Amino acid sequence: MSTLVASDLDRTLIYSAAALDLAMPDAEAPRLLCVEVYERKPLSYMTETAAGLLATLADTATFVPTTTRTREQYGRIHLPGRAPRFAICANGGHLLVDGESDRDWQRTVAARLTAECATLDEVRAHLLHSADPAWLLKERVAEDLFAYLVVERSLLPQTWVKELAEWADARGWTVSLQGRKIYAVPKPLTKGAAVAEVARRTGAAQTLAAGDSLLDADLLLAADHGWRPGHGELASSGWDAEHVTALSEHGVAAGEEILRAFTRAAAAPDRSC
């Protein structure tokens, strides 16, 4: 297959109930397919139309789920269509091949982290020291690669994330605010680098990508064509690039439109998207 399609999942292709953003009367709302269950409760959805588009796309292109989720969190998702041979978890920290983390890629990532940025321990210590218990709900480490905080957004000082981002940038880390989560991720740990490795292995002639957050920016920049929804961190900051289409659709409707764009581009790889 000559086209590689790499897409972020949460708030790009799949949506929690709170993120669906159904801008129509209840009677006109689309039928939804649950694609993730957590603690015996439905958690993430896509429309049935989007599910059909994804199943068709997986038969005509190399579809690569590309997520900041850990491998365990990714394992809860059951997307329609054929199971992807490749998947990217932990923001590029793990490249799954037929469900198993590729050891050569693990070694490549470890070498980059050692050479190019501050340690996880240093960054985690700063997070815990500077966070206020009044708004900090949880602190987590993902795959021993990066850290994130779960916060009460209504109590979070407006300047705190900016100050954290400046501190982290000087140490080779990126900060991203997504919903109630504040991620601190090493700059060498990128979705774009992992997708480039998949493209190399598959010999893809073109790469298509989609994402909504700051952690997806490098992925979009590395693709031949990209799309971002009308919501999310990239939209709110006005981020753009010449080959990236900024969609007007929000919520689960954006997921549908992204999959339509993928399908059109994969069917006509020689055309401008």
PDB file of C-alpha atoms in Angstrom:
ATOM      1  CA  MET A   1       0.000   0.000   0.000  1.00  0.00           C
ATOM      2  CA  SER A   2       1.534   3.311  -1.096  1.00  0.00           C
ATOM      3  CA  THR A   3      -0.259   5.553   1.412  1.00  0.00           C
ATOM      4  CA  LEU A   4       0.431   5.642   5.134  1.00  0.00           C
ATOM      5  CA  VAL A   5      -2.281   7.245   7.291  1.00  0.00           C
ATOM      6  CA  ALA A   6      -1.135   8.209  10.789  1.00  0.00           C
ATOM      7  CA  SER A   7      -3.761   9.682  13.068  1.00  0.00           C
ATOM      8  CA  ASP A   8      -4.008  10.755  16.659  1.00  0.00           C
ATOM      9  CA  LEU A   9      -6.922   9.068  18.414  1.00  0.00           C
ATOM     10  CA  ASP A  10      -8.418  10.991  21.359  1.00  0.00           C
ATOM     11  CA  ARG A  11     -10.357  14.080  20.239  1.00  0.00           C
ATOM     12  CA  THR A  12      -9.260  13.430  16.665  1.00  0.00           C
ATOM     13  CA  LEU A  13     -10.878  10.126  15.663  1.00  0.00           C
ATOM     14  CA  ILE A  14     -12.449   8.982  18.943  1.00  0.00           C
ATOM     15  CA  TYR A  15     -14.294  11.028  21.565  1.00  0.00           C
ATOM     16  CA  SER A  16     -15.428  10.732  25.152  1.00  0.00           C
ATOM     17  CA  ALA A  17     -19.035  11.633  25.905  1.00  0.00           C
ATOM     18  CA  ALA A  18     -17.888  15.028  27.194  1.00  0.00           C
ATOM     19  CA  ALA A  19     -15.961  15.760  23.978  1.00  0.00           C
ATOM     20  CA  LEU A  20     -18.591  14.693  21.413  1.00  0.00           C
ATOM     21  CA  ASP A  21     -19.802  18.296  20.943  1.00  0.00           C
ATOM     22  CA  LEU A  22     -23.047  17.325  19.217  1.00  0.00           C
ATOM     23  CA  ALA A  23     -24.201  20.670  17.814  1.00  0.00           C
ATOM     24  CA  MET A  24     -27.705  19.592  16.823  1.00  0.00           C
ATOM     25  CA  PRO A  25     -31.018  18.601  18.452  1.00  0.00           C
ATOM     26  CA  ASP A  26     -30.999  15.199  20.154  1.00  0.00           C
ATOM     27  CA  ALA A  27     -33.361  13.762  17.540  1.00  0.00           C
ATOM     28  CA  GLU A  28     -30.842  14.593  14.807  1.00  0.00           C
ATOM     29  CA  ALA A  29     -27.735  13.285  16.586  1.00  0.00           C
ATOM     30  CA  PRO A  30     -25.743  10.625  14.706  1.00  0.00           C
ATOM     31  CA  ARG A  31     -25.665   6.988  15.776  1.00  0.00           C
ATOM     32  CA  LEU A  32     -22.569   6.296  17.846  1.00  0.00           C
ATOM     33  CA  LEU A  33     -20.321   3.245  18.093  1.00  0.00           C
ATOM     34  CA  CYS A  34     -18.531   2.598  21.396  1.00  0.00           C
ATOM     35  CA  VAL A  35     -14.872   1.778  20.717  1.00  0.00           C
ATOM     36  CA  GLU A  36     -13.533   1.741  24.285  1.00  0.00           C
ATOM     37  CA  VAL A  37     -14.754   0.384  27.616  1.00  0.00           C
ATOM     38  CA  TYR A  38     -13.036   1.277  30.886  1.00  0.00           C
ATOM     39  CA  GLU A  39     -13.937  -0.261  34.232  1.00  0.00           C
ATOM     40  CA  ARG A  40     -16.994  -1.849  32.586  1.00  0.00           C
ATOM     41  CA  LYS A  41     -18.324   1.482  31.370  1.00  0.00           C
ATOM     42  CA  PRO A  42     -18.358   2.881  27.801  1.00  0.00           C
ATOM     43  CA  LEU A  43     -15.721   5.574  27.456  1.00  0.00           C
ATOM     44  CA  SER A  44     -14.920   6.502  23.841  1.00  0.00           C
ATOM     45  CA  TYR A  45     -17.016   6.726  20.692  1.00  0.00           C
ATOM     46  CA  MET A  46     -17.037   7.481  17.008  1.00  0.00           C
ATOM     47  CA  THR A  47     -20.022   7.848  14.709  1.00  0.00           C
ATOM     48  CA  GLU A  48     -21.153   4.810  12.751  1.00  0.00           C
ATOM     49  CA  THR A  49     -20.362   6.742   9.576  1.00  0.00           C
ATOM     50  CA  ALA A  50     -16.814   7.354  10.778  1.00  0.00           C
ATOM     51  CA  ALA A  51     -16.495   3.679  11.688  1.00  0.00           C
ATOM     52  CA  GLY A  52     -17.444   2.657   8.157  1.00  0.00           C
ATOM     53  CA  LEU A  53     -14.987   5.111   6.652  1.00  0.00           C
ATOM     54  CA  LEU A  54     -12.171   3.829   8.856  1.00  0.00           C
ATOM     55  CA  ALA A  55     -12.890   0.193   8.013  1.00  0.00           C
ATOM     56  CA  THR A  56     -12.727   0.992   4.297  1.00  0.00           C
ATOM     57  CA  LEU A  57      -9.585   3.096   4.711  1.00  0.00           C
ATOM     58  CA  ALA A  58      -7.802   0.258   6.514  1.00  0.00           C
ATOM     59  CA  ASP A  59      -8.312  -1.908   3.407  1.00  0.00           C
ATOM     60  CA  THR A  60      -6.767   0.631   1.037  1.00  0.00           C
ATOM     61  CA  ALA A  61      -3.952   2.247   3.060  1.00  0.00           C
ATOM     62  CA  THR A  62      -1.590   1.456   5.911  1.00  0.00           C
ATOM     63  CA  PHE A  63      -3.480   2.910   8.876  1.00  0.00           C
ATOM     64  CA  VAL A  64      -1.313   3.631  11.935  1.00  0.00           C
ATOM     65  CA  PRO A  65      -3.000   4.698  15.198  1.00  0.00           C
ATOM     66  CA  THR A  66      -0.651   7.296  16.684  1.00  0.00           C
ATOM     67  CA  THR A  67      -1.303   8.179  20.312  1.00  0.00           C
ATOM     68  CA  THR A  68       0.157   9.574  23.513  1.00  0.00           C
ATOM     69  CA  ARG A  69      -1.621   6.779  25.363  1.00  0.00           C
ATOM     70  CA  THR A  70       0.371   4.036  27.036  1.00  0.00           C
ATOM     71  CA  ARG A  71       0.279   0.575  25.521  1.00  0.00           C
ATOM     72  CA  GLU A  72      -2.175  -0.544  28.192  1.00  0.00           C
ATOM     73  CA  GLN A  73      -4.498   2.389  27.521  1.00  0.00           C
ATOM     74  CA  TYR A  74      -4.283   1.825  23.771  1.00  0.00           C
ATOM     75  CA  GLY A  75      -5.153  -1.826  24.299  1.00  0.00           C
ATOM     76  CA  ARG A  76      -8.619  -0.846  25.532  1.00  0.00           C
ATOM     77  CA  ILE A  77      -9.520   0.617  22.136  1.00  0.00           C
ATOM     78  CA  HIS A  78     -11.187  -1.588  19.540  1.00  0.00           C
ATOM     79  CA  LEU A  79     -11.325   0.247  16.231  1.00  0.00           C
ATOM     80  CA  PRO A  80     -13.469  -0.999  13.338  1.00  0.00           C
ATOM     81  CA  GLY A  81     -11.852  -2.709  10.382  1.00  0.00           C
ATOM     82  CA  ARG A  82      -8.757  -4.861  10.159  1.00  0.00           C
ATOM     83  CA  ALA A  83      -6.320  -4.728  13.070  1.00  0.00           C
ATOM     84  CA  PRO A  84      -3.466  -2.307  12.251  1.00  0.00           C
ATOM     85  CA  ARG A  85      -0.105  -3.998  11.822  1.00  0.00           C
ATOM     86  CA  PHE A  86       1.654  -0.907  13.190  1.00  0.00           C
ATOM     87  CA  ALA A  87       0.653   1.355  16.059  1.00  0.00           C
ATOM     88  CA  ILE A  88       2.506   4.113  17.895  1.00  0.00           C
ATOM     89  CA  CYS A  89       2.045   4.587  21.642  1.00  0.00           C
ATOM     90  CA  ALA A  90       3.541   6.793  24.368  1.00  0.00           C
ATOM     91  CA  ASN A  91       3.949   9.686  21.928  1.00  0.00           C
ATOM     92  CA  GLY A  92       6.418   7.715  19.829  1.00  0.00           C
ATOM     93  CA  GLY A  93       8.116   5.881  22.671  1.00  0.00           C
ATOM     94  CA  HIS A  94       6.776   2.520  21.543  1.00  0.00           C
ATOM     95  CA  LEU A  95       6.361   1.283  17.983  1.00  0.00           C
ATOM     96  CA  LEU A  96       4.067  -1.722  18.031  1.00  0.00           C
ATOM     97  CA  VAL A  97       4.454  -4.303  15.283  1.00  0.00           C
ATOM     98  CA  ASP A  98       1.687  -6.901  15.340  1.00  0.00           C
ATOM     99  CA  GLY A  99       0.974  -5.874  18.916  1.00  0.00           C
ATOM    100  CA  GLU A 100       4.547  -6.141  20.227  1.00  0.00           C
ATOM    101  CA  SER A 101       6.875  -3.244  21.023  1.00  0.00           C
ATOM    102  CA  ASP A 102       9.799  -3.159  18.594  1.00  0.00           C
ATOM    103  CA  ARG A 103      13.053  -3.505  20.553  1.00  0.00           C
ATOM    104  CA  ASP A 104      15.215  -1.775  17.978  1.00  0.00           C
ATOM    105  CA  TRP A 105      12.950   1.281  18.182  1.00  0.00           C
ATOM    106  CA  GLN A 106      13.080   1.169  21.991  1.00  0.00           C
ATOM    107  CA  ARG A 107      16.878   1.348  21.845  1.00  0.00           C
ATOM    108  CA  THR A 108      16.766   4.241  19.374  1.00  0.00           C
ATOM    109  CA  VAL A 109      14.411   6.207  21.624  1.00  0.00           C
ATOM    110  CA  ALA A 110      16.458   5.519  24.757  1.00  0.00           C
ATOM    111  CA  ALA A 111      19.634   6.790  23.089  1.00  0.00           C
ATOM    112  CA  ARG A 112      17.959  10.008  21.969  1.00  0.00           C
ATOM    113  CA  LEU A 113      16.525  10.721  25.405  1.00  0.00           C
ATOM    114  CA  THR A 114      19.865  10.177  27.111  1.00  0.00           C
ATOM    115  CA  ALA A 115      21.675  12.488  24.724  1.00  0.00           C
ATOM    116  CA  GLU A 116      19.210  15.312  24.156  1.00  0.00           C
ATOM    117  CA  CYS A 117      17.184  16.265  27.230  1.00  0.00           C
ATOM    118  CA  ALA A 118      16.888  16.414  31.012  1.00  0.00           C
ATOM    119  CA  THR A 119      15.891  13.267  32.872  1.00  0.00           C
ATOM    120  CA  LEU A 120      12.359  12.252  33.734  1.00  0.00           C
ATOM    121  CA  ASP A 121      13.265  12.344  37.430  1.00  0.00           C
ATOM    122  CA  GLU A 122      14.289  16.007  37.219  1.00  0.00           C
ATOM    123  CA  VAL A 123      11.143  17.044  35.396  1.00  0.00           C
ATOM    124  CA  ARG A 124       8.857  15.009  37.608  1.00  0.00           C
ATOM    125  CA  ALA A 125      10.406  16.521  40.738  1.00  0.00           C
ATOM    126  CA  HIS A 126       9.768  20.010  39.380  1.00  0.00           C
ATOM    127  CA  LEU A 127       6.153  19.158  38.540  1.00  0.00           C
ATOM    128  CA  LEU A 128       5.447  17.898  42.037  1.00  0.00           C
ATOM    129  CA  HIS A 129       7.243  20.806  43.691  1.00  0.00           C
ATOM    130  CA  SER A 130       5.507  23.525  41.692  1.00  0.00           C
ATOM    131  CA  ALA A 131       1.986  22.069  41.492  1.00  0.00           C
ATOM    132  CA  ASP A 132      -0.575  23.246  44.048  1.00  0.00           C
ATOM    133  CA  PRO A 133      -2.520  20.507  45.887  1.00  0.00           C
ATOM    134  CA  ALA A 134      -5.558  22.790  45.616  1.00  0.00           C
ATOM    135  CA  TRP A 135      -5.882  21.962  41.903  1.00  0.00           C
ATOM    136  CA  LEU A 136      -3.688  18.871  41.434  1.00  0.00           C
ATOM    137  CA  LEU A 137      -5.814  15.719  41.318  1.00  0.00           C
ATOM    138  CA  LYS A 138      -3.310  13.085  40.149  1.00  0.00           C
ATOM    139  CA  GLU A 139       0.298  12.746  38.997  1.00  0.00           C
ATOM    140  CA  ARG A 140       1.298   9.919  36.678  1.00  0.00           C
ATOM    141  CA  VAL A 141       4.347   8.573  34.833  1.00  0.00           C
ATOM    142  CA  ALA A 142       3.701   6.930  31.465  1.00  0.00           C
ATOM    143  CA  GLU A 143       5.885   4.010  30.372  1.00  0.00           C
ATOM    144  CA  ASP A 144       8.860   5.530  32.286  1.00  0.00           C
ATOM    145  CA  LEU A 145       9.096   8.026  29.411  1.00  0.00           C
ATOM    146  CA  PHE A 146       7.093  11.121  30.351  1.00  0.00           C
ATOM    147  CA  ALA A 147       4.848  12.535  33.071  1.00  0.00           C
ATOM    148  CA  TYR A 148       1.436  14.130  33.245  1.00  0.00           C
ATOM    149  CA  LEU A 149      -0.819  15.791  35.782  1.00  0.00           C
ATOM    150  CA  VAL A 150      -4.592  15.570  36.075  1.00  0.00           C
ATOM    151  CA  VAL A 151      -5.866  18.918  37.312  1.00  0.00           C
ATOM    152  CA  GLU A 152      -9.007  20.805  38.210  1.00  0.00           C
ATOM    153  CA  ARG A 153      -9.065  23.249  35.294  1.00  0.00           C
ATOM    154  CA  SER A 154     -11.308  25.795  37.004  1.00  0.00           C
ATOM    155  CA  LEU A 155      -8.698  26.269  39.759  1.00  0.00           C
ATOM    156  CA  LEU A 156      -5.565  26.140  37.583  1.00  0.00           C
ATOM    157  CA  PRO A 157      -3.799  29.547  37.445  1.00  0.00           C
ATOM    158  CA  GLN A 158      -3.710  30.871  33.881  1.00  0.00           C
ATOM    159  CA  THR A 159       0.036  31.526  33.992  1.00  0.00           C
ATOM    160  CA  TRP A 160       1.137  28.215  35.497  1.00  0.00           C
ATOM    161  CA  VAL A 161       1.229  26.192  32.273  1.00  0.00           C
ATOM    162  CA  LYS A 162       3.091  28.973  30.435  1.00  0.00           C
ATOM    163  CA  GLU A 163       5.697  29.174  33.179  1.00  0.00           C
ATOM    164  CA  LEU A 164       6.067  25.388  33.194  1.00  0.00           C
ATOM    165  CA  ALA A 165       6.478  25.364  29.402  1.00  0.00           C
ATOM    166  CA  GLU A 166       9.279  27.930  29.579  1.00  0.00           C
ATOM    167  CA  TRP A 167      11.068  25.960  32.297  1.00  0.00           C
ATOM    168  CA  ALA A 168      10.672  22.682  30.380  1.00  0.00           C
ATOM    169  CA  ASP A 169      11.729  24.142  27.028  1.00  0.00           C
ATOM    170  CA  ALA A 170      15.133  25.075  28.430  1.00  0.00           C
ATOM    171  CA  ARG A 171      15.615  21.434  29.408  1.00  0.00           C
ATOM    172  CA  GLY A 172      14.519  19.856  26.134  1.00  0.00           C
ATOM    173  CA  TRP A 173      10.917  19.073  27.109  1.00  0.00           C
ATOM    174  CA  THR A 174       7.514  20.085  25.721  1.00  0.00           C
ATOM    175  CA  VAL A 175       4.379  20.912  27.723  1.00  0.00           C
ATOM    176  CA  SER A 176       0.864  20.314  26.405  1.00  0.00           C
ATOM    177  CA  LEU A 177      -2.493  21.072  28.058  1.00  0.00           C
ATOM    178  CA  GLN A 178      -5.249  18.716  26.890  1.00  0.00           C
ATOM    179  CA  GLY A 179      -8.526  18.844  28.753  1.00  0.00           C
ATOM    180  CA  ARG A 180      -7.748  18.159  32.404  1.00  0.00           C
ATOM    181  CA  LYS A 181      -4.277  16.761  31.644  1.00  0.00           C
ATOM    182  CA  ILE A 182      -0.968  18.620  31.543  1.00  0.00           C
ATOM    183  CA  TYR A 183       1.686  16.582  29.721  1.00  0.00           C
ATOM    184  CA  ALA A 184       5.440  17.029  30.073  1.00  0.00           C
ATOM    185  CA  VAL A 185       7.121  15.132  27.225  1.00  0.00           C
ATOM    186  CA  PRO A 186      10.781  15.015  26.084  1.00  0.00           C
ATOM    187  CA  LYS A 187      11.259  16.816  22.763  1.00  0.00           C
ATOM    188  CA  PRO A 188      13.091  13.813  21.220  1.00  0.00           C
ATOM    189  CA  LEU A 189       9.992  11.694  21.969  1.00  0.00           C
ATOM    190  CA  THR A 190       7.785  12.448  18.966  1.00  0.00           C
ATOM    191  CA  LYS A 191       5.032  10.842  16.972  1.00  0.00           C
ATOM    192  CA  GLY A 192       6.589  12.201  13.786  1.00  0.00           C
ATOM    193  CA  ALA A 193       9.847  10.302  14.271  1.00  0.00           C
ATOM    194  CA  ALA A 194       8.024   7.028  14.895  1.00  0.00           C
ATOM    195  CA  VAL A 195       5.774   7.523  11.859  1.00  0.00           C
ATOM    196  CA  ALA A 196       8.834   8.251   9.710  1.00  0.00           C
ATOM    197  CA  GLU A 197      10.229   4.891  10.808  1.00  0.00           C
ATOM    198  CA  VAL A 198       7.008   3.134   9.777  1.00  0.00           C
ATOM    199  CA  ALA A 199       7.105   4.938   6.432  1.00  0.00           C
ATOM    200  CA  ARG A 200      10.689   3.762   5.934  1.00  0.00           C
ATOM    201  CA  ARG A 201       9.784   0.160   6.722  1.00  0.00           C
ATOM    202  CA  THR A 202       6.692   0.099   4.506  1.00  0.00           C
ATOM    203  CA  GLY A 203       8.084   2.164   1.638  1.00  0.00           C
ATOM    204  CA  ALA A 204       5.072   4.493   1.723  1.00  0.00           C
ATOM    205  CA  ALA A 205       4.883   6.959  -1.151  1.00  0.00           C
ATOM    206  CA  GLN A 206       2.890   9.494   0.838  1.00  0.00           C
ATOM    207  CA  THR A 207       2.027  10.082   4.487  1.00  0.00           C
ATOM    208  CA  LEU A 208      -1.255  11.597   5.674  1.00  0.00           C
ATOM    209  CA  ALA A 209      -1.791  12.712   9.262  1.00  0.00           C
ATOM    210  CA  ALA A 210      -4.284  14.300  11.649  1.00  0.00           C
ATOM    211  CA  GLY A 211      -4.189  15.564  15.215  1.00  0.00           C
ATOM    212  CA  ASP A 212      -5.537  18.227  17.550  1.00  0.00           C
ATOM    213  CA  SER A 213      -2.849  18.918  20.177  1.00  0.00           C
ATOM    214  CA  LEU A 214       0.575  20.498  20.427  1.00  0.00           C
ATOM    215  CA  LEU A 215       2.013  16.974  20.673  1.00  0.00           C
ATOM    216  CA  ASP A 216       0.644  16.331  17.164  1.00  0.00           C
ATOM    217  CA  ALA A 217       2.360  19.327  15.559  1.00  0.00           C
ATOM    218  CA  ASP A 218       5.532  17.449  14.591  1.00  0.00           C
ATOM    219  CA  LEU A 219       3.411  14.627  13.174  1.00  0.00           C
ATOM    220  CA  LEU A 220       1.497  17.051  10.973  1.00  0.00           C
ATOM    221  CA  LEU A 221       4.682  18.801   9.865  1.00  0.00           C
ATOM    222  CA  ALA A 222       6.292  15.485   8.922  1.00  0.00           C
ATOM    223  CA  ALA A 223       3.338  14.406   6.742  1.00  0.00           C
ATOM    224  CA  ASP A 224       2.769  15.219   3.082  1.00  0.00           C
ATOM    225  CA  HIS A 225      -0.755  16.381   3.927  1.00  0.00           C
ATOM    226  CA  GLY A 226      -2.403  16.919   7.299  1.00  0.00           C
ATOM    227  CA  TRP A 227      -5.680  17.927   8.919  1.00  0.00           C
ATOM    228  CA  ARG A 228      -6.564  19.389  12.292  1.00  0.00           C
ATOM    229  CA  PRO A 229     -10.065  19.735  13.746  1.00  0.00           C
ATOM    230  CA  GLY A 230     -11.730  23.004  14.680  1.00  0.00           C
ATOM    231  CA  HIS A 231     -11.216  22.264  18.361  1.00  0.00           C
ATOM    232  CA  GLY A 232      -8.192  21.499  20.511  1.00  0.00           C
ATOM    233  CA  GLU A 233      -4.842  22.994  21.408  1.00  0.00           C
ATOM    234  CA  LEU A 234      -3.704  23.633  17.829  1.00  0.00           C
ATOM    235  CA  ALA A 235      -6.958  25.342  16.869  1.00  0.00           C
ATOM    236  CA  SER A 236      -7.090  27.538  19.952  1.00  0.00           C
ATOM    237  CA  SER A 237      -3.511  28.693  19.393  1.00  0.00           C
ATOM    238  CA  GLY A 238      -4.078  29.353  15.677  1.00  0.00           C
ATOM    239  CA  TRP A 239      -1.336  26.891  14.683  1.00  0.00           C
ATOM    240  CA  ASP A 240      -1.135  26.198  10.952  1.00  0.00           C
ATOM    241  CA  ALA A 241       1.133  25.052   8.157  1.00  0.00           C
ATOM    242  CA  GLU A 242       0.861  25.348   4.382  1.00  0.00           C
ATOM    243  CA  HIS A 243       0.098  21.672   3.815  1.00  0.00           C
ATOM    244  CA  VAL A 244      -2.224  21.293   6.848  1.00  0.00           C
ATOM    245  CA  THR A 245      -5.957  21.907   6.452  1.00  0.00           C
ATOM    246  CA  ALA A 246      -7.685  23.559   9.406  1.00  0.00           C
ATOM    247  CA  LEU A 247     -11.192  22.118   9.505  1.00  0.00           C
ATOM    248  CA  SER A 248     -14.182  24.086  10.738  1.00  0.00           C
ATOM    249  CA  GLU A 249     -15.895  21.029  12.214  1.00  0.00           C
ATOM    250  CA  HIS A 250     -15.763  20.435  15.971  1.00  0.00           C
ATOM    251  CA  GLY A 251     -16.111  17.295  18.069  1.00  0.00           C
ATOM    252  CA  VAL A 252     -17.154  13.980  16.637  1.00  0.00           C
ATOM    253  CA  ALA A 253     -18.188  15.626  13.340  1.00  0.00           C
ATOM    254  CA  ALA A 254     -14.527  16.563  12.836  1.00  0.00           C
ATOM    255  CA  GLY A 255     -13.595  12.898  13.196  1.00  0.00           C
ATOM    256  CA  GLU A 256     -15.898  12.056  10.309  1.00  0.00           C
ATOM    257  CA  GLU A 257     -14.521  14.842   8.125  1.00  0.00           C
ATOM    258  CA  ILE A 258     -10.914  13.798   8.815  1.00  0.00           C
ATOM    259  CA  LEU A 259     -11.677  10.262   7.695  1.00  0.00           C
ATOM    260  CA  ARG A 260     -13.390  11.545   4.536  1.00  0.00           C
ATOM    261  CA  ALA A 261     -10.290  13.614   3.776  1.00  0.00           C
ATOM    262  CA  PHE A 262      -8.022  10.609   4.370  1.00  0.00           C
ATOM    263  CA  THR A 263     -10.152   8.495   2.047  1.00  0.00           C
ATOM    264  CA  ARG A 264     -10.098  11.064  -0.761  1.00  0.00           C
ATOM    265  CA  ALA A 265      -6.358  11.630  -0.465  1.00  0.00           C
ATOM    266  CA  ALA A 266      -5.540   7.914  -0.341  1.00  0.00           C
ATOM    267  CA  ALA A 267      -7.621   7.323  -3.482  1.00  0.00           C
ATOM    268  CA  ALA A 268      -5.837  10.106  -5.394  1.00  0.00           C
ATOM    269  CA  PRO A 269      -2.268  10.269  -4.054  1.00  0.00           C
ATOM    270  CA  ASP A 270      -0.992  12.312  -6.987  1.00  0.00           C
ATOM    271  CA  ARG A 271      -3.382  15.190  -6.327  1.00  0.00           C
ATOM    272  CA  SER A 272      -2.932  18.132  -4.007  1.00  0.00           C
ATOM    273  CA  CYS A 273      -5.109  17.792  -0.887  1.00  0.00           C
TER     274      CYS A 273
END
